[in-house]
Amino acid sequence: MAEFEPKLIAFCCINCPSSSVTVCESMGMSIPTNVEVVRVPCTGRVDILHLLKAIESGADGVYVAGCSDGNCQFTDGNVKANRRIERVKKLLDEIGVGGQRVEMYRMSAAMGPRFAEVAREMTERVRGLGPSPLRR
Amino acid sequence: MIIAEQKPIQEIKAMIASYQKILVVGCGTCVTVCMAGGEKEVGIIATSLRMALRLDGKKPEITEDCIQRQCEWEFVDALKDRISKVDAILSSACGVGVQALAERFPDKPVYPALNTTFMGMPEKHGLWIETCRGCGSCELGRFGGICPIARCSKGLLNGPCGGSQDGKCEVSKEMDCGWQLIYGRLKTLNQLDQVEEILPPKDWSTDRDKGQRRILREDVYYEQTV
Ligand code: SF4
Ligand code: SF4
């Protein structure tokens, strides 16, 4: 049987993480094709409902890539996103889908390879969890 | 305003699991401001329920709406068409809103998505505190504008219990001692002499003791003929 390839959605801030995507690409490193990147002006814009809808629509996992600590251009959008992620984890546990399918990552613009690494890390985690129970 | 919080999804699911078409109705007033049952929370509740029920092999049709106020007939009446098309209603208003829907739509089962908790206000963003118990005979004038019924854990009217430490209530370190607040405020106002007056037992007849309370104002009252 072919290995399960998780479908992931990454909400990605247009500042640090998006620059790290560019750095990644210029270094010839590929972003796994199973990750759909949605660019947002700041991770503070990512709402609980965006994350839930992504899971409801069939994503096996969702993550938010925000700027590193203290580097949010809007002061604390990344901190707010982190808190929402925690709420969504609890909600997904309650629902029965499993909170491990969502995560928050922080990275600076200089951490080019980190973006690709995170994408692979999350892919492996979700591969371990198997397809979303909503798709089974 | 009225402060409420969302019930656990599994509790809500158990109430509505047997229905196929469900309308989730939010309220745009108190519960929107306390982020428990407004338009956005209706979306979160409906999405969560769709997923939870799908995991049970069910595919209900869960639709969403939010009206300005669920405790006034003119707003509630606007839901008539939408409600005629569903099997059950899930209300994310306070208990008043839930009951308004139940009264207006007697043939539809109505379920609460929230636990209505208290009358109060946000102390900080994301932290709400109870500040009034609706005792029906307000004594705030004697206490510097701070209610000892709602904000002293023991509801003491003649001074603190003696257990307060560093301004916190002995019942929980998370709560300010209501009497410490009253004392501080009266001191600022130069009205400390007010606490020296011993109050007789409060007349609680205006509270819940006589059953459901009502206020009838002849000057504004008229029989609706709609
Ligand atoms: S005295 Fe009664 S009406 Fe006044 S704030 Fe306290 S509980 Fe509310
Ligand atoms: S510590 Fe203060 S608030 Fe708590 S019960 Fe005593 S007087 Fe009331």
Short mmCIF file of C-alpha atoms and ligand atoms in Angstrom, two decimals:
data_model
loop_
_atom_site.label_atom_id
_atom_site.label_comp_id
_atom_site.label_asym_id
_atom_site.label_seq_id
_atom_site.Cartn_x
_atom_site.Cartn_y
_atom_site.Cartn_z
CA MET A 1 0.00 0.00 0.00
CA ALA A 2 1.29 3.47 -0.88
CA GLU A 3 2.45 5.51 2.09
CA PHE A 4 -0.16 7.92 3.38
CA GLU A 5 0.64 11.48 2.25
CA PRO A 6 -0.98 13.94 4.66
CA LYS A 7 -2.66 17.06 3.31
CA LEU A 8 -1.46 20.02 5.35
CA ILE A 9 -2.45 23.66 5.41
CA ALA A 10 0.13 26.16 6.67
CA PHE A 11 -1.01 29.64 7.60
CA CYS A 12 2.13 31.59 7.12
CA CYS A 13 2.90 35.18 8.10
CA ILE A 14 4.12 37.30 5.15
CA ASN A 15 7.03 38.55 7.22
CA CYS A 16 9.61 36.16 8.72
CA PRO A 17 8.23 32.76 7.68
CA SER A 18 7.52 33.87 4.11
CA SER A 19 11.04 35.25 3.78
CA SER A 20 12.29 31.93 5.02
CA VAL A 21 10.29 30.22 2.24
CA THR A 22 12.15 32.44 -0.26
CA VAL A 23 15.51 31.70 1.40
CA CYS A 24 14.63 28.01 1.26
CA GLU A 25 13.86 28.19 -2.42
CA SER A 26 17.00 30.20 -3.24
CA MET A 27 19.02 27.50 -1.45
CA GLY A 28 17.43 24.95 -3.72
CA MET A 29 15.54 23.33 -0.85
CA SER A 30 12.08 22.18 -1.70
CA ILE A 31 8.96 22.69 0.39
CA PRO A 32 7.06 19.39 0.52
CA THR A 33 4.27 19.45 -2.05
CA ASN A 34 1.69 18.16 0.42
CA VAL A 35 1.76 21.54 2.21
CA GLU A 36 -0.58 24.23 0.97
CA VAL A 37 0.75 27.61 2.13
CA VAL A 38 -1.76 30.36 2.88
CA ARG A 39 -0.05 33.69 3.38
CA VAL A 40 -1.53 36.05 5.98
CA PRO A 41 -0.47 39.62 6.81
CA CYS A 42 0.27 38.56 10.41
CA THR A 43 -0.49 35.34 12.30
CA GLY A 44 -2.62 37.50 14.58
CA ARG A 45 -5.11 37.44 11.71
CA VAL A 46 -5.49 33.66 11.93
CA ASP A 47 -8.73 32.93 13.68
CA ILE A 48 -9.98 29.81 15.45
CA LEU A 49 -12.56 29.43 12.71
CA HIS A 50 -9.91 29.43 9.93
CA LEU A 51 -8.18 26.51 11.63
CA LEU A 52 -11.40 24.59 12.33
CA LYS A 53 -12.69 25.12 8.78
CA ALA A 54 -9.43 23.82 7.35
CA ILE A 55 -9.82 20.61 9.36
CA GLU A 56 -13.53 20.40 8.57
CA SER A 57 -12.77 20.75 4.86
CA GLY A 58 -10.50 17.72 4.92
CA ALA A 59 -7.00 18.82 5.92
CA ASP A 60 -5.18 16.13 7.91
CA GLY A 61 -3.22 18.76 9.76
CA VAL A 62 -2.93 22.54 10.04
CA TYR A 63 -0.16 24.70 11.34
CA VAL A 64 0.62 28.34 11.76
CA ALA A 65 4.10 29.66 11.00
CA GLY A 66 4.73 32.94 12.76
CA CYS A 67 7.68 35.17 13.48
CA SER A 68 10.07 34.34 16.29
CA ASP A 69 9.56 35.67 19.81
CA GLY A 70 9.57 39.43 20.02
CA ASN A 71 9.75 39.84 16.24
CA CYS A 72 6.08 40.33 15.34
CA GLN A 73 5.70 43.54 13.33
CA PHE A 74 2.35 44.07 15.02
CA THR A 75 3.81 43.53 18.50
CA ASP A 76 2.18 40.26 19.54
CA GLY A 77 0.18 38.72 16.69
CA ASN A 78 2.25 35.55 17.05
CA VAL A 79 1.46 35.32 20.78
CA LYS A 80 -2.26 35.71 20.07
CA ALA A 81 -2.11 33.06 17.35
CA ASN A 82 -0.40 30.74 19.80
CA ARG A 83 -3.24 31.11 22.30
CA ARG A 84 -5.82 30.39 19.62
CA ILE A 85 -3.90 27.30 18.58
CA GLU A 86 -4.10 26.09 22.19
CA ARG A 87 -7.87 26.62 22.20
CA VAL A 88 -8.24 24.80 18.87
CA LYS A 89 -6.18 21.87 20.20
CA LYS A 90 -8.58 21.56 23.15
CA LEU A 91 -11.61 21.88 20.89
CA LEU A 92 -10.34 19.22 18.48
CA ASP A 93 -9.63 16.88 21.40
CA GLU A 94 -13.18 17.46 22.64
CA ILE A 95 -14.62 16.89 19.17
CA GLY A 96 -12.65 13.69 18.76
CA VAL A 97 -10.48 14.75 15.80
CA GLY A 98 -7.40 15.16 18.00
CA GLY A 99 -5.56 18.34 18.97
CA GLN A 100 -2.20 17.03 17.75
CA ARG A 101 -3.27 17.82 14.21
CA VAL A 102 -2.65 21.53 14.78
CA GLU A 103 0.54 23.27 15.80
CA MET A 104 2.21 26.66 16.04
CA TYR A 105 5.79 27.18 14.86
CA ARG A 106 7.92 30.28 15.16
CA MET A 107 10.84 31.18 12.94
CA SER A 108 12.94 34.15 11.93
CA ALA A 109 13.56 35.32 8.36
CA ALA A 110 17.12 34.10 8.56
CA MET A 111 16.10 30.55 9.37
CA GLY A 112 15.63 29.50 5.73
CA PRO A 113 16.00 25.77 6.13
CA ARG A 114 13.75 25.83 9.20
CA PHE A 115 10.63 26.31 7.08
CA ALA A 116 11.31 23.16 5.08
CA GLU A 117 12.25 21.34 8.29
CA VAL A 118 8.98 22.35 9.98
CA ALA A 119 6.97 21.22 6.96
CA ARG A 120 8.66 17.82 7.12
CA GLU A 121 8.31 17.61 10.92
CA MET A 122 4.59 18.27 10.75
CA THR A 123 4.17 15.90 7.81
CA GLU A 124 5.83 13.13 9.82
CA ARG A 125 3.72 13.83 12.88
CA VAL A 126 0.47 13.73 10.92
CA ARG A 127 1.61 10.70 8.96
CA GLY A 128 1.98 8.99 12.32
CA LEU A 129 -1.57 10.02 13.28
CA GLY A 130 -3.01 8.75 10.01
CA PRO A 131 -5.63 10.41 7.83
CA SER A 132 -8.08 12.78 9.52
CA PRO A 133 -10.95 10.75 11.00
CA LEU A 134 -13.24 13.09 9.08
CA ARG A 135 -11.90 11.69 5.81
CA ARG A 136 -11.98 8.05 6.75
CA MET B 1 -24.10 42.76 30.94
CA ILE B 2 -24.91 39.07 31.08
CA ILE B 3 -21.83 36.84 31.05
CA ALA B 4 -22.00 33.29 29.76
CA GLU B 5 -19.69 30.55 28.58
CA GLN B 6 -19.95 27.82 26.01
CA LYS B 7 -20.98 24.35 27.14
CA PRO B 8 -18.65 21.46 26.25
CA ILE B 9 -19.23 20.30 22.66
CA GLN B 10 -20.07 16.75 23.75
CA GLU B 11 -22.81 18.05 26.06
CA ILE B 12 -24.32 20.11 23.22
CA LYS B 13 -23.96 17.20 20.82
CA ALA B 14 -25.88 14.87 23.14
CA MET B 15 -28.82 17.32 23.17
CA ILE B 16 -29.13 17.73 19.41
CA ALA B 17 -27.82 14.41 18.08
CA SER B 18 -31.23 13.05 17.12
CA TYR B 19 -32.14 15.95 14.81
CA GLN B 20 -31.32 16.28 11.13
CA LYS B 21 -31.82 20.01 10.52
CA ILE B 22 -30.56 22.31 13.22
CA LEU B 23 -30.34 26.10 13.27
CA VAL B 24 -27.72 27.60 15.57
CA VAL B 25 -28.86 31.09 16.59
CA GLY B 26 -26.52 33.58 18.20
CA CYS B 27 -27.28 36.87 19.91
CA GLY B 28 -25.56 40.13 18.98
CA THR B 29 -25.69 41.78 22.39
CA CYS B 30 -24.21 40.63 25.76
CA VAL B 31 -22.94 37.23 24.63
CA THR B 32 -21.25 38.78 21.59
CA VAL B 33 -19.37 41.18 23.82
CA CYS B 34 -18.36 38.41 26.24
CA MET B 35 -17.30 36.30 23.24
CA ALA B 36 -19.50 33.34 24.13
CA GLY B 37 -22.41 33.29 21.69
CA GLY B 38 -22.17 35.93 18.96
CA GLU B 39 -21.85 35.43 15.22
CA LYS B 40 -18.26 34.18 15.44
CA GLU B 41 -18.97 31.74 18.25
CA VAL B 42 -22.02 30.44 16.35
CA GLY B 43 -19.55 29.57 13.58
CA ILE B 44 -17.24 27.79 16.01
CA ILE B 45 -20.09 25.85 17.66
CA ALA B 46 -21.68 24.86 14.34
CA THR B 47 -18.35 23.80 12.79
CA SER B 48 -17.40 21.80 15.89
CA LEU B 49 -20.77 20.06 15.97
CA ARG B 50 -20.65 19.19 12.27
CA MET B 51 -17.29 17.52 12.82
CA ALA B 52 -18.30 15.76 16.06
CA LEU B 53 -21.47 14.38 14.49
CA ARG B 54 -19.68 13.34 11.32
CA LEU B 55 -17.38 11.20 13.48
CA ASP B 56 -20.53 9.43 14.71
CA GLY B 57 -21.47 8.70 11.10
CA LYS B 58 -24.13 11.42 10.99
CA LYS B 59 -24.48 14.17 8.41
CA PRO B 60 -26.86 16.73 9.88
CA GLU B 61 -27.63 20.01 8.17
CA ILE B 62 -26.46 22.64 10.63
CA THR B 63 -27.15 26.23 9.60
CA GLU B 64 -26.16 29.45 11.33
CA ASP B 65 -27.78 32.77 12.12
CA CYS B 66 -27.30 35.58 14.62
CA ILE B 67 -29.84 38.21 15.55
CA GLN B 68 -29.26 41.52 17.26
CA ARG B 69 -31.04 40.54 20.49
CA GLN B 70 -32.68 37.26 21.39
CA CYS B 71 -34.58 38.82 24.28
CA GLU B 72 -36.83 41.07 22.18
CA TRP B 73 -39.74 39.84 20.13
CA GLU B 74 -39.12 41.99 17.06
CA PHE B 75 -35.71 40.43 16.50
CA VAL B 76 -36.88 36.92 17.40
CA ASP B 77 -39.85 37.16 15.02
CA ALA B 78 -37.50 37.77 12.10
CA LEU B 79 -36.33 34.15 12.46
CA LYS B 80 -39.77 32.72 11.68
CA ASP B 81 -39.04 31.52 8.12
CA ARG B 82 -35.69 30.01 8.89
CA ILE B 83 -37.01 28.23 11.97
CA SER B 84 -39.95 26.76 10.03
CA LYS B 85 -37.40 24.83 7.94
CA VAL B 86 -35.49 23.15 10.77
CA ASP B 87 -36.17 20.34 13.26
CA ALA B 88 -34.51 21.97 16.27
CA ILE B 89 -32.90 25.20 17.43
CA LEU B 90 -29.63 25.55 19.30
CA SER B 91 -29.44 28.96 20.93
CA SER B 92 -26.16 30.53 21.91
CA ALA B 93 -27.87 33.38 23.76
CA CYS B 94 -28.22 33.64 27.53
CA GLY B 95 -31.05 31.75 29.19
CA VAL B 96 -33.39 34.66 28.48
CA GLY B 97 -32.85 34.31 24.74
CA VAL B 98 -33.27 30.54 24.82
CA GLN B 99 -36.62 30.97 26.59
CA ALA B 100 -37.74 33.68 24.19
CA LEU B 101 -37.21 31.29 21.26
CA ALA B 102 -39.03 28.52 23.13
CA GLU B 103 -41.99 30.78 23.76
CA ARG B 104 -42.17 32.17 20.23
CA PHE B 105 -41.73 28.84 18.46
CA PRO B 106 -43.75 26.43 20.61
CA ASP B 107 -43.55 23.55 18.13
CA LYS B 108 -39.74 23.58 17.89
CA PRO B 109 -37.40 22.09 20.47
CA VAL B 110 -34.86 24.67 21.67
CA TYR B 111 -31.54 23.81 23.38
CA PRO B 112 -28.97 26.00 25.16
CA ALA B 113 -25.40 26.09 23.86
CA LEU B 114 -24.20 28.24 26.75
CA ASN B 115 -24.18 28.27 30.51
CA THR B 116 -25.49 31.67 31.57
CA THR B 117 -23.30 32.56 34.48
CA PHE B 118 -23.62 36.03 35.95
CA MET B 119 -24.10 39.77 35.57
CA GLY B 120 -20.77 41.50 35.38
CA MET B 121 -18.17 43.00 33.12
CA PRO B 122 -14.76 42.33 31.64
CA GLU B 123 -12.11 43.23 34.18
CA LYS B 124 -9.44 42.63 31.56
CA HIS B 125 -9.62 41.35 27.99
CA GLY B 126 -10.61 37.73 28.49
CA LEU B 127 -11.37 37.99 32.22
CA TRP B 128 -14.94 38.61 33.36
CA ILE B 129 -16.07 39.21 36.91
CA GLU B 130 -19.44 39.20 38.61
CA THR B 131 -20.41 42.59 39.99
CA CYS B 132 -24.15 42.54 40.67
CA ARG B 133 -26.51 39.83 41.92
CA GLY B 134 -29.71 41.68 41.05
CA CYS B 135 -30.92 41.74 44.65
CA GLY B 136 -33.73 44.15 43.75
CA SER B 137 -32.90 46.83 46.31
CA CYS B 138 -29.57 48.39 45.50
CA GLU B 139 -27.39 49.49 48.41
CA LEU B 140 -24.35 50.56 46.39
CA GLY B 141 -24.65 54.09 47.80
CA ARG B 142 -23.56 52.83 51.21
CA PHE B 143 -20.56 50.91 49.94
CA GLY B 144 -18.74 53.40 47.77
CA GLY B 145 -20.21 51.89 44.61
CA ILE B 146 -18.81 48.39 45.23
CA CYS B 147 -21.30 45.60 45.86
CA PRO B 148 -20.62 43.43 48.91
CA ILE B 149 -23.34 40.97 47.88
CA ALA B 150 -21.67 40.12 44.60
CA ARG B 151 -18.06 40.83 45.48
CA CYS B 152 -17.65 39.60 49.04
CA SER B 153 -17.70 35.80 49.01
CA LYS B 154 -19.81 35.77 52.15
CA GLY B 155 -22.05 38.65 51.10
CA LEU B 156 -21.27 40.45 54.36
CA LEU B 157 -22.91 43.84 54.81
CA ASN B 158 -21.28 45.01 58.03
CA GLY B 159 -17.60 44.83 57.29
CA PRO B 160 -15.04 42.18 56.40
CA CYS B 161 -14.82 38.70 57.83
CA GLY B 162 -11.22 39.16 58.96
CA GLY B 163 -9.75 36.56 56.64
CA SER B 164 -8.62 38.92 53.91
CA GLN B 165 -4.89 38.90 53.12
CA ASP B 166 -3.01 41.33 50.91
CA GLY B 167 -6.28 42.52 49.46
CA LYS B 168 -7.32 39.01 48.44
CA CYS B 169 -10.33 37.06 49.67
CA GLU B 170 -9.69 34.10 51.97
CA VAL B 171 -11.93 31.96 49.80
CA SER B 172 -9.56 32.25 46.82
CA LYS B 173 -6.37 34.16 46.14
CA GLU B 174 -7.72 34.91 42.67
CA MET B 175 -10.48 37.12 44.04
CA ASP B 176 -10.08 40.60 45.38
CA CYS B 177 -11.58 40.97 48.85
CA GLY B 178 -14.75 42.95 48.20
CA TRP B 179 -14.49 44.61 51.59
CA GLN B 180 -10.90 45.67 51.00
CA LEU B 181 -12.12 47.38 47.83
CA ILE B 182 -15.02 49.02 49.66
CA TYR B 183 -12.72 50.23 52.44
CA GLY B 184 -10.19 51.63 50.00
CA ARG B 185 -12.83 53.43 48.01
CA LEU B 186 -14.59 54.93 51.04
CA LYS B 187 -11.23 56.07 52.36
CA THR B 188 -10.49 57.86 49.08
CA LEU B 189 -13.90 59.49 49.24
CA ASN B 190 -13.41 60.47 52.87
CA GLN B 191 -16.54 58.52 53.75
CA LEU B 192 -15.13 55.91 56.12
CA ASP B 193 -17.68 56.94 58.73
CA GLN B 194 -20.24 55.12 56.59
CA VAL B 195 -18.90 51.70 57.55
CA GLU B 196 -19.35 52.50 61.20
CA GLU B 197 -23.08 52.49 60.89
CA ILE B 198 -24.42 49.00 61.67
CA LEU B 199 -26.91 47.85 59.09
CA PRO B 200 -29.94 45.82 60.14
CA PRO B 201 -30.52 42.52 58.32
CA LYS B 202 -31.19 43.25 54.66
CA ASP B 203 -34.74 42.97 53.42
CA TRP B 204 -34.43 40.13 50.94
CA SER B 205 -38.08 40.24 49.89
CA THR B 206 -37.04 42.03 46.71
CA ASP B 207 -34.70 39.12 45.86
CA ARG B 208 -35.88 35.73 44.55
CA ASP B 209 -37.93 34.76 47.62
CA LYS B 210 -41.33 35.54 46.14
CA GLY B 211 -40.81 33.62 42.94
CA GLN B 212 -40.40 35.08 39.46
CA ARG B 213 -39.95 38.80 39.73
CA ARG B 214 -41.81 41.26 37.55
CA ILE B 215 -41.92 44.99 37.07
CA LEU B 216 -45.12 46.57 35.80
CA ARG B 217 -44.90 50.20 34.69
CA GLU B 218 -48.38 51.62 34.12
CA ASP B 219 -47.00 54.66 32.28
CA VAL B 220 -45.44 52.61 29.52
CA TYR B 221 -47.60 49.49 29.64
CA TYR B 222 -50.03 48.58 26.89
CA GLU B 223 -51.49 45.31 25.64
CA GLN B 224 -49.89 44.37 22.37
CA THR B 225 -52.48 43.51 19.81
CA VAL B 226 -50.25 41.95 17.13
S1 SF4 C 1 -26.73 45.85 46.05
FE1 SF4 C 1 -28.03 44.47 44.88
S2 SF4 C 1 -28.64 45.59 43.02
FE2 SF4 C 1 -26.92 46.71 43.97
S3 SF4 C 1 -25.12 45.92 42.91
FE3 SF4 C 1 -25.38 44.64 44.74
S4 SF4 C 1 -26.65 42.92 44.10
FE4 SF4 C 1 -26.76 44.48 42.49
S1 SF4 C 2 -11.98 37.89 52.69
FE1 SF4 C 2 -13.12 39.73 52.07
S2 SF4 C 2 -14.33 39.11 50.27
FE2 SF4 C 2 -13.59 37.24 51.23
S3 SF4 C 2 -15.27 36.63 52.53
FE3 SF4 C 2 -13.88 37.86 53.81
S4 SF4 C 2 -14.63 39.95 53.68
FE4 SF4 C 2 -15.63 38.79 52.05
#
